mmCIF file of C-alpha atoms and ligand atoms in Angstrom:
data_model
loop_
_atom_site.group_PDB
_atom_site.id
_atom_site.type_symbol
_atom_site.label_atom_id
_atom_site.label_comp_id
_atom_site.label_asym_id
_atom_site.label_seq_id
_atom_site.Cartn_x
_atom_site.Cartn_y
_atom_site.Cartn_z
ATOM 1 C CA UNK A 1492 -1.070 18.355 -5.726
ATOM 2 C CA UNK A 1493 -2.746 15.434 -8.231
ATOM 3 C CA UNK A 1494 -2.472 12.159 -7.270
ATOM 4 C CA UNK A 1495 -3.065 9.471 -10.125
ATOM 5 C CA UNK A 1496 -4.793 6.718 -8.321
ATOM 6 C CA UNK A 1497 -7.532 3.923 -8.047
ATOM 7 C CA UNK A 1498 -9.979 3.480 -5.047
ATOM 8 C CA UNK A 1499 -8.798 -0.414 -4.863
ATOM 9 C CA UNK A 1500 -4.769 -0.087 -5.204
ATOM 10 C CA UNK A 1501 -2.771 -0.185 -2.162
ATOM 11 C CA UNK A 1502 -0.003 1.071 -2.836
ATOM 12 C CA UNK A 1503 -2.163 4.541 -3.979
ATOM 13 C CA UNK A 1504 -4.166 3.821 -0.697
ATOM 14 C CA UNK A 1505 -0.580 4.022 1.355
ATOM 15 C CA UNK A 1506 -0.173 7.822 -0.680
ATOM 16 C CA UNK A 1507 -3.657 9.022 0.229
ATOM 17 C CA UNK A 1508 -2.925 8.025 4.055
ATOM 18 C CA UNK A 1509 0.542 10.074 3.549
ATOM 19 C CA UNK A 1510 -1.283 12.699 2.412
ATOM 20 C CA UNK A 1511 -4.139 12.716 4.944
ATOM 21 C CA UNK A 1512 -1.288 12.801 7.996
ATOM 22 C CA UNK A 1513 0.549 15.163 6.274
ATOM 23 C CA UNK A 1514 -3.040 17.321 6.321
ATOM 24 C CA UNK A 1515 -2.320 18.314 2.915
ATOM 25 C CA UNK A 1516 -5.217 18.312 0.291
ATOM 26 C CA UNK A 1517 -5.031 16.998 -2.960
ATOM 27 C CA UNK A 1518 -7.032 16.514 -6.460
ATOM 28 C CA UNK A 1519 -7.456 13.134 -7.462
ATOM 29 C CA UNK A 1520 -7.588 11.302 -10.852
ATOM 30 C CA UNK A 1521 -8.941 8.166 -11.478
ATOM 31 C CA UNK A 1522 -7.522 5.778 -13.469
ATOM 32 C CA UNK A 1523 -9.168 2.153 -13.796
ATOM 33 C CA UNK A 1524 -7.168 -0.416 -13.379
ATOM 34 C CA UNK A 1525 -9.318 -3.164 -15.199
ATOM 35 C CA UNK A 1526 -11.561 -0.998 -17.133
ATOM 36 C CA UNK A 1527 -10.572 -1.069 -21.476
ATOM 37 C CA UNK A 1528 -8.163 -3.520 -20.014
ATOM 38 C CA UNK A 1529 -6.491 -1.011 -18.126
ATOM 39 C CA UNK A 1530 -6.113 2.672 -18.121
ATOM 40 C CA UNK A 1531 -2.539 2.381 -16.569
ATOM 41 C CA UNK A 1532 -1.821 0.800 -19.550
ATOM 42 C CA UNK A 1533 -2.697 3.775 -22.559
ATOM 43 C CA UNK A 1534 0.004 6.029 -23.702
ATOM 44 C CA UNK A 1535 -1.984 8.910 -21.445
ATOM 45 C CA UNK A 1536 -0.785 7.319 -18.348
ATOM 46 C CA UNK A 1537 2.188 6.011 -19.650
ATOM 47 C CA UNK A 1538 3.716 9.716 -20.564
ATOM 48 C CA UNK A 1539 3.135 9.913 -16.760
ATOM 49 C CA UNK A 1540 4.169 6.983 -15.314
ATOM 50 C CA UNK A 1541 5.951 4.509 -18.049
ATOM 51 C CA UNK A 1542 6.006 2.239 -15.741
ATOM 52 C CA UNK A 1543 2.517 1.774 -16.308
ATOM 53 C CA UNK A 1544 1.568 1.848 -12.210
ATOM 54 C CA UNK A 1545 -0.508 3.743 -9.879
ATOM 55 C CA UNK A 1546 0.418 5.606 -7.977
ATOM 56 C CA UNK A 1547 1.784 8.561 -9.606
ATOM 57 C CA UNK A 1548 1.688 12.371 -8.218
ATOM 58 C CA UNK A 1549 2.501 15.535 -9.263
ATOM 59 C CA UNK A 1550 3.313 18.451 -7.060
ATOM 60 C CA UNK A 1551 3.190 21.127 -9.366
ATOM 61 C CA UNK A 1552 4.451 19.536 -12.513
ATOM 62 C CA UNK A 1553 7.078 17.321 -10.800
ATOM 63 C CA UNK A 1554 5.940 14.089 -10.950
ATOM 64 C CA UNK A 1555 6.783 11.343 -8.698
ATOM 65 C CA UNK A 1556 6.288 7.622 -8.591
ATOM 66 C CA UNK A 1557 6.780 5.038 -6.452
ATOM 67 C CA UNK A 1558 5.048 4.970 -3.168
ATOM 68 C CA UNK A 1559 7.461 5.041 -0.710
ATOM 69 C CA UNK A 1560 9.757 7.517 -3.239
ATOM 70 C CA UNK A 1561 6.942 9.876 -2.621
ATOM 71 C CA UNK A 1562 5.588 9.146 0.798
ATOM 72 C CA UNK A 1563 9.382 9.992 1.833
ATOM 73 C CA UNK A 1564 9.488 13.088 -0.503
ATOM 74 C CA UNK A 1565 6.308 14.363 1.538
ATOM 75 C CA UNK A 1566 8.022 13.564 4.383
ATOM 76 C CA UNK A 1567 10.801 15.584 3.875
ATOM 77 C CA UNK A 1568 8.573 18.091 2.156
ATOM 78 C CA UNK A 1569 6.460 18.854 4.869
ATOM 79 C CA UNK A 1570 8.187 16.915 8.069
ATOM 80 C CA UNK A 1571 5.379 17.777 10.631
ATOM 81 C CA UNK A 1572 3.807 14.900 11.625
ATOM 82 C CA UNK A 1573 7.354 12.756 10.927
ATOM 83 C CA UNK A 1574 6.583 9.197 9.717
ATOM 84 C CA UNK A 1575 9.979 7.747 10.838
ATOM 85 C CA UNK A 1576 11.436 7.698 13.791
ATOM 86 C CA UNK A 1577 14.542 9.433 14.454
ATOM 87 C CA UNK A 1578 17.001 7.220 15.449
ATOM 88 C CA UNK A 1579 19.230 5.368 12.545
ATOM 89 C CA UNK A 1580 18.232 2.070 14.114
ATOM 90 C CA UNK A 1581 15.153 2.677 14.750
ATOM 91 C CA UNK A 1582 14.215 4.023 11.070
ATOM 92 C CA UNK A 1583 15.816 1.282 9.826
ATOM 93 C CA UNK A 1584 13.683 -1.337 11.680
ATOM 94 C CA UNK A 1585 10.317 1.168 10.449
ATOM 95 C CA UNK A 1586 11.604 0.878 6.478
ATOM 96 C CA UNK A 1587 12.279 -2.809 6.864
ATOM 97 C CA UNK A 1588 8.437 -3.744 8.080
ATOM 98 C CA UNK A 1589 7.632 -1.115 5.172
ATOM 99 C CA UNK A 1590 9.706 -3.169 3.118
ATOM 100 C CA UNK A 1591 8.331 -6.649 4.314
ATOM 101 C CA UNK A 1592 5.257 -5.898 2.460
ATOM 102 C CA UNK A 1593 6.374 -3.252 -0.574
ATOM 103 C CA UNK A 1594 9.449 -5.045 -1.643
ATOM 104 C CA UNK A 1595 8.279 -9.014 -1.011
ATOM 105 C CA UNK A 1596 4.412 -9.067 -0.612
ATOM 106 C CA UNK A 1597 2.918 -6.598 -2.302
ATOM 107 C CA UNK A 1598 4.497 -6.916 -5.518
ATOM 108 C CA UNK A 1599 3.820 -10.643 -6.019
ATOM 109 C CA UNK A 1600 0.709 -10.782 -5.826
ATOM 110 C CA UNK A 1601 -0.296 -7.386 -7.803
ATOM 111 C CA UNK A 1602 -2.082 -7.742 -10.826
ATOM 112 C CA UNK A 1603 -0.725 -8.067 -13.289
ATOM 113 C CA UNK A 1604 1.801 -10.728 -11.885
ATOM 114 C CA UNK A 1605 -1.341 -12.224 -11.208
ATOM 115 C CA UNK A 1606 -2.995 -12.032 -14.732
ATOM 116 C CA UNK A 1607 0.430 -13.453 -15.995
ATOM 117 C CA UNK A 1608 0.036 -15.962 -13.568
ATOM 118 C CA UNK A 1609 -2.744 -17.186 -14.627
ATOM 119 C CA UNK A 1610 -3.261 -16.865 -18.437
ATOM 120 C CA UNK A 1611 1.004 -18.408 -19.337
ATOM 121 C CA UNK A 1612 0.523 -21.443 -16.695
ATOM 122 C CA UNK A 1613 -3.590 -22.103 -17.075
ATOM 123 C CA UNK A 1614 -4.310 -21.223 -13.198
ATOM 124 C CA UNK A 1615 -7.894 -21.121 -11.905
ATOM 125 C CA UNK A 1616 -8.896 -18.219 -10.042
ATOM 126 C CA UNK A 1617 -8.322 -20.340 -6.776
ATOM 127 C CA UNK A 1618 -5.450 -21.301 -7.366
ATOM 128 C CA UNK A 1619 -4.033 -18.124 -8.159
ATOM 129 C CA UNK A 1620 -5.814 -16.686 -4.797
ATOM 130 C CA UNK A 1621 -4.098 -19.467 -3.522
ATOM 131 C CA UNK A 1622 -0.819 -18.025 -5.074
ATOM 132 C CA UNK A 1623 -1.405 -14.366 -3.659
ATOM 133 C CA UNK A 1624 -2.659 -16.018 -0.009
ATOM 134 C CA UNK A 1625 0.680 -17.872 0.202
ATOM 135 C CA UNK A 1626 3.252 -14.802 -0.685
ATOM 136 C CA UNK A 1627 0.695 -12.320 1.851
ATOM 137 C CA UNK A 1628 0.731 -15.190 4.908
ATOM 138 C CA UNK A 1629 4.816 -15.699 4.722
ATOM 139 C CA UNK A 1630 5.170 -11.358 4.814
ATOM 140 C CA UNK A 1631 2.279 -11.122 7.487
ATOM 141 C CA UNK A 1632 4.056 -14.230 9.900
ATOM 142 C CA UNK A 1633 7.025 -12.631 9.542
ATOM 143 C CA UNK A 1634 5.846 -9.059 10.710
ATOM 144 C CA UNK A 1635 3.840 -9.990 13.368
ATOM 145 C CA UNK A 1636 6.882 -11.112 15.543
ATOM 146 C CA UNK A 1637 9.116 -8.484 14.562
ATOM 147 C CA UNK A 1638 6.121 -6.028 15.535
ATOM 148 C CA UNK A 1639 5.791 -7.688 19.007
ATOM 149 C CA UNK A 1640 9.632 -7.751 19.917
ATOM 150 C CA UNK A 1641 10.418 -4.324 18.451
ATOM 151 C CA UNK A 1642 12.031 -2.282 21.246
ATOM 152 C CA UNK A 1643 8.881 0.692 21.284
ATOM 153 C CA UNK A 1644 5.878 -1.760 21.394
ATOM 154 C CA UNK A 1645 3.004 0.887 21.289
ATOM 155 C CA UNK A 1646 -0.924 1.057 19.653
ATOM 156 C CA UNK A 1647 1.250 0.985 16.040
ATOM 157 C CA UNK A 1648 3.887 -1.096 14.404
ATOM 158 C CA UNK A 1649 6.716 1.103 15.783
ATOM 159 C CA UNK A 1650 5.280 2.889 19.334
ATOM 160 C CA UNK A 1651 2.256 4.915 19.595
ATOM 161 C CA UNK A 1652 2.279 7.357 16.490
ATOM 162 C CA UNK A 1653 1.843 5.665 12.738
ATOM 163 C CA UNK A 1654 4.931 5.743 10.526
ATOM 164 C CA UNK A 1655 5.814 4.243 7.420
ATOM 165 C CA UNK A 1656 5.279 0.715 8.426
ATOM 166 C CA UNK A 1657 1.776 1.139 9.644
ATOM 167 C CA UNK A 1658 1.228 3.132 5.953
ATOM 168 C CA UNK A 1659 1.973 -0.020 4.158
ATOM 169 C CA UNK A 1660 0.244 -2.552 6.557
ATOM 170 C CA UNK A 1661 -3.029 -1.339 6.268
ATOM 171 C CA UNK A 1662 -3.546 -1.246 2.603
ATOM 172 C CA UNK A 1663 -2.264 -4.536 2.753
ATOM 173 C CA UNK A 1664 -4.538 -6.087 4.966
ATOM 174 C CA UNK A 1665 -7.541 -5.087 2.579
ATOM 175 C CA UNK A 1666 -5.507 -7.278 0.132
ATOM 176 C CA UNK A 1667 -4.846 -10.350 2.132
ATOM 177 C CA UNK A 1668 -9.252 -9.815 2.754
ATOM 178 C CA UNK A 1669 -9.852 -9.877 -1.004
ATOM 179 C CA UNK A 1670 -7.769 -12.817 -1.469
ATOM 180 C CA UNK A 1671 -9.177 -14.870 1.449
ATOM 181 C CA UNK A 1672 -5.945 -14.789 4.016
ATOM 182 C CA UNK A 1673 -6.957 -15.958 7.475
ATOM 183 C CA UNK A 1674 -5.772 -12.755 9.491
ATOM 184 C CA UNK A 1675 -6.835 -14.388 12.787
ATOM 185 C CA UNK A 1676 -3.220 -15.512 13.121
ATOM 186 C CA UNK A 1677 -1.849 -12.397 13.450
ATOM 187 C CA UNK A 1678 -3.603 -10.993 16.346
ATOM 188 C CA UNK A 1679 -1.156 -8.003 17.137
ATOM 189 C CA UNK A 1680 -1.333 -6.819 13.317
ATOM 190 C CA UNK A 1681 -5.063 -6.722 13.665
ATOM 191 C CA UNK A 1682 -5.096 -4.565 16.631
ATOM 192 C CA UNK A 1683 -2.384 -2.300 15.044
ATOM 193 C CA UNK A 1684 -5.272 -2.177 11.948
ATOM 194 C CA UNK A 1685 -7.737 -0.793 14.864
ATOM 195 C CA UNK A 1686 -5.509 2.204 15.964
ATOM 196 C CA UNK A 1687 -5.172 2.259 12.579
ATOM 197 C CA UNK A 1688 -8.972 3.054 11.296
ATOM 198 C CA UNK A 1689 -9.777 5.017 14.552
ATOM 199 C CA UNK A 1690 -7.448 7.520 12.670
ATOM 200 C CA UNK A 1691 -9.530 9.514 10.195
ATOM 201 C CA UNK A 1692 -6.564 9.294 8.299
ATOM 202 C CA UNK A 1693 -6.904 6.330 7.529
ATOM 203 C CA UNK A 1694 -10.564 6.040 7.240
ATOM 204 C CA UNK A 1695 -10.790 8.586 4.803
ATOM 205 C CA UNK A 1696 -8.205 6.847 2.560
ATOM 206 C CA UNK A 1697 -10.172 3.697 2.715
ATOM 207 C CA UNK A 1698 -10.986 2.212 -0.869
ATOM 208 C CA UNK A 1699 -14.852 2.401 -0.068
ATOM 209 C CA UNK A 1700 -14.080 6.342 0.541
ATOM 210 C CA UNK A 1701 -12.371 7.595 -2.066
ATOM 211 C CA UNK A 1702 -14.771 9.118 -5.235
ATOM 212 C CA UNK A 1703 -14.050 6.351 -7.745
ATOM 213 C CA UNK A 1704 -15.405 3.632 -5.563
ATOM 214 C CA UNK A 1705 -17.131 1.218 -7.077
HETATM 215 N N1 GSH B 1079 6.231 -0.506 -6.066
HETATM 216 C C1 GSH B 1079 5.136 0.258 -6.611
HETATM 217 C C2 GSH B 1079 3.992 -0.672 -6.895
HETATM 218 C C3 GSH B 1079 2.925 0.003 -7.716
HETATM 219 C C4 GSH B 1079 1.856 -0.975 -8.125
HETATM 220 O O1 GSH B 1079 2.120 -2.171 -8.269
HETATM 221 N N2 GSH B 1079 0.652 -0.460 -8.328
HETATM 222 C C5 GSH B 1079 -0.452 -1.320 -8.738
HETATM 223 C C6 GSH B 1079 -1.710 -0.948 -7.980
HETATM 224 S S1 GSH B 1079 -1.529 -1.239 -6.264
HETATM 225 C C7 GSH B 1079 -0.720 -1.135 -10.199
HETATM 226 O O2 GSH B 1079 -0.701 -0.041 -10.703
HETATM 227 N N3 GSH B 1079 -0.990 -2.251 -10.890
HETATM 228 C C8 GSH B 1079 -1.318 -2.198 -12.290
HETATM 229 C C9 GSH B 1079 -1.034 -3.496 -12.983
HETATM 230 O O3 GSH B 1079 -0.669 -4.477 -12.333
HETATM 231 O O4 GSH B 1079 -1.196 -3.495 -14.206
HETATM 232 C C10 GSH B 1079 4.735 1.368 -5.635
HETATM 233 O O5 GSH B 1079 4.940 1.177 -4.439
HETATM 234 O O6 GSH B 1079 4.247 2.417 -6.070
#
């Protein structure tokens, strides 16, 4: 397998953590998200991905995109270690934390919303931090409840193995850092984060870790 990715995206960070439970190895190619003003952005990626997004991966000429289209493909791929739980209900509660941060956070405060953000409307950097800290904070206060009154409370988001939700979380966290989020409001989500990184992994999908680090 050849996952398309960048030591500093999340949402190629929740892939390599897929991968790494999964214990399946992979090749990795880098592709700079700010460097030439983008490599996502040249028609070599772009016959890959048209989109124009990381992450991308192909498993032996299929190509995939979409995080969570492909951390679910590897899940049904290769099933052992499962990343949902098995009830309906319950994987339904799992996707929905996912979801808290693929489908409303994440994508709001991604780059290039954020370069749009601020070149059309004249924002400063701060005040487009500002703009990512605000759309992170309202995802984050919303999970940490729904984390503490889920019916399995465990070391993870959903009982005491990582699934899907805890995939997404982490990646994000390094975000809401970068931006300057106060995490010490959500106290459960940071020791989720701790399980989290005792996991190699985790670790060993950690931006600093991967070969393109900068
Ligand atoms: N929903 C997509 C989001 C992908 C995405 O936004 N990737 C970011 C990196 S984390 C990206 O490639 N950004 C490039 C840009 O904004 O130009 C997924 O989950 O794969």
């Amino acid at each position: 397998m050849r996952l398309y990715t960048f030591f500093r995206s999340s949402a190629s960070y929740r892939v390599r953590i897929a991968l790494n439970i999964k214990g399946l190895s992979y090749e990795q190619v880098p592709i700079h998200l700010r460097r030439g003003g983008g490599e996502q952005l040249g028609a070599a990626y772009k016959a890959i991905n048209p989109q124009a997004l990381l992450p991308a991966l192909d498993d032996n000429g299929k190509i995939l995109t979409q995080s969570l289209a492909i951390i679910e493909y590897l899940d049904e791929t290769h099933p052992t270690p499962p990343l949902l739980p098995s009830g309906p209900a319950d994987k339904a509660l799992v996707r929905s934390m996912a979801m808290i941060i693929a489908c409303e956070v994440h994508p709001i405060q991604n780059l290039r919303v954020l370069n749009y953000v601020k070149a059309t409307y004249n924002q400063t950097d701060a005040q487009v931090n500002q703009w990512a800290q605000h759309w992170i904070d309202l995802g984050l206060s919303a999970l940490e409840p729904m984390i503490v009154a889920q019916p399995k409370p465990g070391k993870f988001c959903f009982g005491d193995t990582p699934t899907l939700a805890d995939i997404c979380l982490v990646p994000q966290l390094g975000n809401a850092r970068r931006y300057g989020c106060d995490l010490s409001k959500y106290p459960t989500i940071l020791e989720i984060e701790k399980s989290c990184m005792a996991l190699p992994a985790f670790a060993d999908a950690a931006p600093e870790k991967q070969p393109d680090a900068e």
